[in-house]
XYZ file of C-alpha atoms in Angstrom:
433
model
C 0.000 0.000 0.000
C 2.714 2.471 0.982
C 4.629 1.676 -2.206
C 1.630 2.761 -4.276
C 1.191 5.876 -2.141
C 4.903 6.621 -2.541
C 4.707 6.336 -6.317
C 1.496 8.377 -6.419
C 2.984 11.178 -4.303
C 6.150 11.110 -6.403
C 4.106 11.446 -9.590
C 1.979 14.203 -8.056
C 4.938 16.194 -6.734
C 6.997 15.751 -9.901
C 3.959 16.465 -12.093
C 3.133 19.744 -10.371
C 6.724 20.988 -10.402
C 7.139 19.851 -14.014
C 3.976 21.685 -15.045
C 5.203 24.857 -13.329
C 8.635 24.466 -14.957
C 7.149 23.984 -18.427
C 4.754 26.919 -18.061
C 7.542 29.217 -16.855
C 9.855 28.015 -19.645
C 7.209 28.622 -22.297
C 6.451 32.048 -20.848
C 10.135 32.954 -20.882
C 10.556 31.655 -24.443
C 7.523 33.630 -25.585
C 8.793 36.869 -24.060
C 12.356 36.219 -25.251
C 11.301 35.414 -28.817
C 8.984 38.387 -28.892
C 11.848 40.639 -27.802
C 14.165 39.103 -30.416
C 11.632 39.789 -33.164
C 11.088 43.355 -31.931
C 14.830 44.042 -31.751
C 15.323 42.590 -35.212
C 12.436 44.681 -36.552
C 13.836 47.887 -34.978
C 17.238 47.137 -36.453
C 15.568 46.620 -39.836
C 13.735 49.953 -39.509
C 16.995 51.751 -38.693
C 18.639 50.256 -41.770
C 15.684 51.291 -43.933
C 15.902 54.850 -42.601
C 19.550 54.924 -43.663
C 18.730 53.464 -47.095
C 15.809 55.866 -47.630
C 17.931 58.896 -46.659
C 20.719 57.816 -48.996
C 18.201 57.106 -51.759
C 16.598 60.526 -51.380
C 19.982 62.267 -51.745
C 20.904 60.504 -54.977
C 19.817 61.660 -58.399
C 20.958 58.468 -60.092
C 20.598 55.008 -58.530
C 23.436 52.744 -59.608
C 23.469 48.963 -59.581
C 26.701 49.157 -57.578
C 24.929 51.055 -54.788
C 22.025 48.596 -54.781
C 24.427 45.655 -54.606
C 26.357 47.214 -51.732
C 23.190 47.922 -49.725
C 21.971 44.367 -50.249
C 25.241 42.833 -49.120
C 25.479 45.062 -46.038
C 22.168 43.961 -44.527
C 21.673 40.606 -46.223
C 18.616 42.025 -47.942
C 16.995 41.483 -51.337
C 15.984 44.575 -53.366
C 13.286 44.803 -55.996
C 13.072 48.209 -57.694
C 10.318 49.648 -59.924
C 10.633 52.872 -61.912
C 7.105 54.107 -62.719
C 5.972 50.502 -62.417
C 8.706 49.123 -64.689
C 11.230 46.693 -63.087
C 14.845 47.815 -63.002
C 17.415 46.068 -65.140
C 19.126 45.202 -61.838
C 16.217 42.879 -61.005
C 16.744 40.834 -64.156
C 20.520 40.709 -63.684
C 20.093 39.238 -60.181
C 17.363 36.840 -61.401
C 15.141 38.150 -58.617
C 12.072 38.539 -60.789
C 12.674 35.486 -62.975
C 11.697 32.869 -60.367
C 7.956 32.289 -60.223
C 8.162 31.618 -56.487
C 9.977 34.866 -55.759
C 7.753 36.727 -58.177
C 4.613 35.570 -56.409
C 6.193 36.570 -53.102
C 6.928 40.062 -54.424
C 3.407 40.399 -55.781
C 1.971 39.356 -52.420
C 4.131 41.922 -50.600
C 3.067 44.716 -52.955
C -0.566 43.672 -52.627
C -0.372 43.966 -48.824
C 1.326 47.333 -49.181
C -1.226 48.658 -51.689
C -4.211 47.543 -49.607
C -3.068 48.390 -46.077
C -0.331 51.038 -46.160
C -0.312 53.081 -49.370
C -3.771 54.594 -48.852
C -2.766 56.002 -45.502
C 0.433 57.370 -47.008
C -1.394 59.271 -49.775
C -3.928 60.740 -47.317
C -1.129 61.887 -45.019
C 0.935 63.350 -47.899
C -1.849 65.432 -49.442
C -0.600 68.235 -51.712
C 3.060 67.381 -51.156
C 2.618 63.872 -52.570
C 4.555 64.948 -55.727
C 7.823 65.602 -53.886
C 8.141 63.146 -51.021
C 9.962 60.036 -49.825
C 7.928 57.564 -47.889
C 8.735 54.133 -46.506
C 6.791 51.632 -44.428
C 7.956 48.424 -42.740
C 5.837 45.438 -41.785
C 6.266 41.728 -40.976
C 5.219 39.346 -43.660
C 4.513 35.622 -43.484
C 3.151 34.354 -46.774
C 0.818 31.413 -46.553
C 2.553 28.138 -47.233
C 6.053 29.603 -47.032
C 8.690 28.199 -44.695
C 10.398 31.473 -43.756
C 9.179 34.752 -42.419
C 10.236 38.143 -43.715
C 10.475 41.752 -42.703
C 9.306 43.870 -45.620
C 9.861 47.530 -46.393
C 8.451 49.516 -49.309
C 10.283 52.771 -50.052
C 8.356 55.096 -52.367
C 10.129 58.155 -53.774
C 7.960 60.701 -55.624
C 9.653 63.412 -57.694
C 7.202 65.335 -59.822
C 5.504 62.880 -62.135
C 8.198 60.251 -61.694
C 7.901 57.618 -58.986
C 10.334 55.039 -57.685
C 9.388 52.033 -55.621
C 12.009 49.963 -53.822
C 10.863 46.752 -52.176
C 13.283 45.451 -49.505
C 13.003 41.869 -48.261
C 14.777 40.768 -45.081
C 14.660 36.981 -44.589
C 14.572 35.907 -40.949
C 16.406 32.607 -41.450
C 19.178 33.470 -38.993
C 16.674 34.600 -36.375
C 14.632 31.428 -36.823
C 17.768 29.316 -36.379
C 18.678 31.275 -33.263
C 15.197 30.719 -31.832
C 15.332 27.004 -32.716
C 18.689 26.629 -30.921
C 17.275 28.435 -27.904
C 14.231 26.140 -27.846
C 16.431 23.048 -28.077
C 18.574 24.267 -25.189
C 15.488 24.862 -23.071
C 14.113 21.454 -24.051
C 17.294 19.701 -22.919
C 17.421 21.766 -19.723
C 13.772 20.993 -18.975
C 14.272 17.263 -19.583
C 17.284 17.227 -17.240
C 15.353 19.282 -14.660
C 12.345 16.952 -14.880
C 14.574 13.917 -14.275
C 16.223 15.612 -11.300
C 12.848 16.731 -9.951
C 11.502 13.190 -10.283
C 14.464 11.786 -8.352
C 14.152 14.505 -5.737
C 10.394 13.916 -5.449
C 10.957 10.179 -5.039
C 13.427 10.603 -2.171
C 11.576 13.582 -0.651
C 8.201 11.818 -0.540
C 9.971 8.724 0.777
C 11.311 10.787 3.666
C 7.869 12.287 4.256
C 6.262 8.857 4.333
C 8.864 7.374 6.661
C 7.214 8.663 9.883
C 3.837 7.437 8.599
C 5.298 4.011 7.816
C 6.942 3.874 11.229
C 3.699 4.944 12.885
C 1.755 2.294 10.964
C 4.346 -0.310 11.894
C 4.149 0.646 15.561
C 0.361 0.667 15.393
C 0.359 -2.842 13.915
C 2.810 -4.030 16.563
C 0.707 -2.346 19.247
C -2.484 -4.061 18.096
C -0.724 -7.424 17.856
C 0.846 -7.044 21.310
C -2.402 -5.772 22.835
C -4.295 -8.714 21.351
C -1.747 -11.095 22.794
C -1.901 -9.482 26.238
C -5.700 -9.423 26.238
C -5.996 -13.007 25.084
C -4.218 -14.528 28.107
C -6.448 -13.097 30.912
C -9.547 -13.611 28.766
C -8.649 -17.278 28.222
C -8.134 -17.753 31.969
C -11.456 -16.029 32.735
C -13.382 -18.088 30.179
C -11.864 -21.375 31.325
C -12.584 -20.502 34.964
C -16.198 -19.730 34.094
C -16.557 -23.130 32.394
C -15.019 -24.887 35.383
C -17.384 -23.116 37.748
C -20.336 -24.873 36.119
C -19.341 -28.293 37.429
C -17.268 -27.347 40.511
C -18.308 -27.565 44.143
C -18.643 -24.480 46.333
C -15.037 -24.499 47.546
C -13.556 -24.828 44.041
C -16.007 -22.239 42.718
C -14.624 -19.759 45.259
C -11.091 -20.381 43.984
C -12.220 -20.001 40.385
C -14.029 -16.760 41.228
C -10.882 -15.441 42.893
C -8.980 -16.285 39.733
C -11.588 -14.502 37.620
C -11.353 -11.440 39.889
C -7.557 -11.444 39.705
C -7.495 -11.753 35.926
C -10.270 -9.151 35.635
C -8.164 -6.679 37.618
C -5.218 -7.379 35.318
C -7.461 -6.895 32.293
C -8.853 -3.621 33.688
C -5.331 -2.298 34.357
C -4.267 -3.166 30.827
C -7.325 -1.470 29.305
C -6.761 1.643 31.449
C -3.130 1.839 30.298
C -4.175 1.451 26.674
C -6.799 4.182 27.055
C -4.187 6.475 28.588
C -1.833 5.966 25.635
C -4.721 6.376 23.201
C -5.574 9.723 24.814
C -1.918 10.737 24.419
C -1.914 9.799 20.733
C -5.073 11.803 20.067
C -3.766 14.861 21.963
C -6.379 14.338 24.689
C -3.830 13.585 27.382
C -4.695 16.422 29.743
C -2.103 18.418 31.609
C -2.913 21.240 34.007
C 0.400 22.858 34.939
C 0.515 24.909 38.128
C 3.192 25.842 40.689
C 3.859 22.753 42.836
C 6.351 21.774 45.529
C 8.170 18.733 44.177
C 9.673 17.855 47.548
C 6.169 17.581 49.015
C 5.095 15.332 46.126
C 8.106 13.072 46.707
C 7.399 12.754 50.435
C 3.725 11.932 49.797
C 4.661 9.333 47.187
C 7.266 7.838 49.508
C 4.714 7.510 52.307
C 2.225 5.866 49.950
C 4.735 3.202 48.785
C 6.510 2.585 52.087
C 4.024 -0.102 53.293
C 4.297 -1.968 49.977
C 8.095 -1.874 50.160
C 8.007 -3.119 53.751
C 5.701 -5.948 52.717
C 8.190 -7.023 50.023
C 11.075 -6.661 52.498
C 12.676 -3.819 50.543
C 14.310 -0.680 51.855
C 12.653 2.487 50.503
C 14.229 5.868 51.234
C 13.825 9.456 50.058
C 16.600 12.012 49.543
C 15.876 15.743 49.408
C 18.232 18.738 49.193
C 18.947 20.682 52.364
C 18.115 24.070 50.870
C 14.593 25.222 50.092
C 13.585 24.600 46.472
C 11.530 26.978 44.333
C 8.163 26.001 42.937
C 8.051 23.933 39.759
C 5.348 24.488 37.132
C 3.881 21.047 36.520
C 0.736 18.931 36.796
C 0.936 17.476 40.319
C -1.323 14.501 39.527
C 0.731 13.563 36.454
C 4.013 13.840 38.380
C 2.612 11.542 41.097
C 1.509 9.122 38.362
C 5.014 9.263 36.870
C 6.700 8.562 40.208
C 4.250 5.758 40.929
C 5.080 4.050 37.625
C 8.812 4.269 38.313
C 8.429 3.006 41.884
C 6.159 0.131 40.812
C 8.782 -0.786 38.261
C 11.552 -0.692 40.887
C 9.526 -2.712 43.413
C 8.779 -5.382 40.814
C 12.371 -5.963 39.718
C 14.272 -5.524 42.975
C 14.876 -8.773 44.855
C 14.135 -9.196 48.536
C 16.542 -7.290 50.753
C 17.266 -4.695 48.065
C 17.068 -0.930 48.354
C 15.151 1.741 46.424
C 15.912 5.445 46.666
C 13.672 8.298 45.589
C 15.577 11.591 45.312
C 15.194 15.205 44.176
C 17.851 17.766 43.227
C 18.147 21.020 41.302
C 20.936 22.177 38.975
C 20.956 25.189 36.677
C 17.199 25.846 36.838
C 16.389 22.178 36.209
C 14.798 19.698 38.571
C 16.140 16.129 38.650
C 13.843 13.366 39.913
C 15.563 9.997 40.257
C 14.435 6.515 41.227
C 17.328 4.115 41.765
C 17.186 0.453 42.740
C 19.521 -2.458 43.419
C 17.531 -4.772 41.180
C 18.403 -6.956 38.228
C 19.350 -4.027 36.025
C 18.601 -3.480 32.352
C 20.812 -4.848 29.544
C 22.449 -2.215 27.354
C 20.589 -3.374 24.232
C 17.249 -2.913 26.002
C 17.798 0.606 27.336
C 16.729 2.267 24.086
C 13.603 0.138 23.812
C 12.151 0.038 27.309
C 10.019 3.123 26.645
C 8.409 1.462 23.599
C 4.902 0.154 24.074
C 4.563 -3.487 25.144
C 8.321 -3.855 25.181
C 9.707 -6.014 27.950
C 13.177 -7.416 28.296
C 13.329 -11.170 28.255
C 13.879 -13.491 31.191
C 13.507 -11.640 34.481
C 11.136 -8.958 33.209
C 8.732 -11.110 31.252
C 6.966 -12.826 34.139
C 6.249 -9.972 36.533
C 2.662 -9.271 35.483
C 3.699 -6.111 33.664
C 2.406 -5.320 30.188
C 5.214 -3.058 29.044
C 3.025 0.064 29.021
C 4.013 1.727 32.282
C 7.269 3.229 31.065
C 5.555 4.276 27.814
C 3.029 6.241 29.872
C 5.878 7.690 31.961
C 7.612 8.862 28.788
C 4.384 10.495 27.558
C 3.979 12.334 30.880
C 7.556 13.644 30.673
C 7.010 14.656 27.046
C 3.846 16.490 28.092
C 5.971 18.534 30.522
C 8.647 19.214 27.833
C 11.183 17.310 29.899
C 13.330 14.231 29.378
C 13.704 10.780 30.911
C 16.605 8.336 30.726
C 17.900 5.214 32.398
C 21.452 4.378 33.438
C 23.165 1.605 35.349
C 23.628 1.974 39.085
C 27.158 1.357 40.356
C 27.117 -2.035 42.034
C 24.053 -3.234 40.107
C 20.553 -2.006 39.447
C 19.068 0.866 37.467
C 18.647 4.627 37.847
C 15.727 6.377 36.134
C 16.246 10.142 35.875
C 13.507 12.635 34.983
C 14.593 16.187 34.131
C 12.016 18.992 34.338
């Protein structure tokens, strides 16, 4: 399932970024190509101004001058004197080709229909002694190349000269094609990199979800296992009660009560962790005296320690401690979990110490015991849900949820909890607030 989600998120992330990249690239290419065309057109207009000025100053137009102007700008000239083609046109074979001839006719047709009328209206009475030129882009239907066209019209008395200038845009088209190819290659490389990045990025994003799902599955499996044992004992005891005498029924009922208490404790622990997961684990911080909480907790557990023949002591600093902002009930619950844990795994005749200290504006609550200790490989896992070290810790009636709840309480107070080995044997749990 997560593999499909991973691939879907990769495709979604890469698709969105690719779409944005393509849109931005196309927008840039459009603006860039538009600017290239405009710059080329302005350059063409400047050249035409120069040609028109030079043409206006000459009384005789030589073929040498026409050839030089063509070569300078890479243009093609087509000249008409009172509607009659120049000899220059025939010498350059410009008007002999039917394809070029039709192109010239199309250019003149556009000029006559769209530009010449406006020129005559603007010229008025001075139309018999003027020089006029107009430039426009031209893309004949069915042709491969585009052109910039200029028509220069020189009127001197009753004589008129028309000079048609064609500027092929082959070089510009090649430049634009190269630019598009570069962008295409860059976009392909970027899309591949974005796809790889999306794959690893979404994988990292999914990792906590996968871990959470894995822990949830392990939690359900462990909870089912823990619930099954007391339920099996209860059900078997109920069946035995049907055919047992009064004395045996009493023993079976005691067993049912004992297993029911175990089941209730397990369910309560699970509900507590569920409330923590759903952010419903309440915490009401207020100024509290931690030393008072430790003394009260010590007094509550002293009879139980005495019953198990264990030595329970409390150690407090000599100086007066300031108030600590915390939830008193949760701190008592935390200390109770740690003390229950110590009482369960400390053999008869052992000692448990509950202590409080303060260093650099931090409070240190410690519960140390002379018990069996915790193996190094288990120290990182003991706060996981349903985790219990093997051998000595697997048969104490614990479900492996107490320390998980303790860790959640510490997390709720923005503190930390850790466990270390006690010199001489045993464990030391330290809570820092």
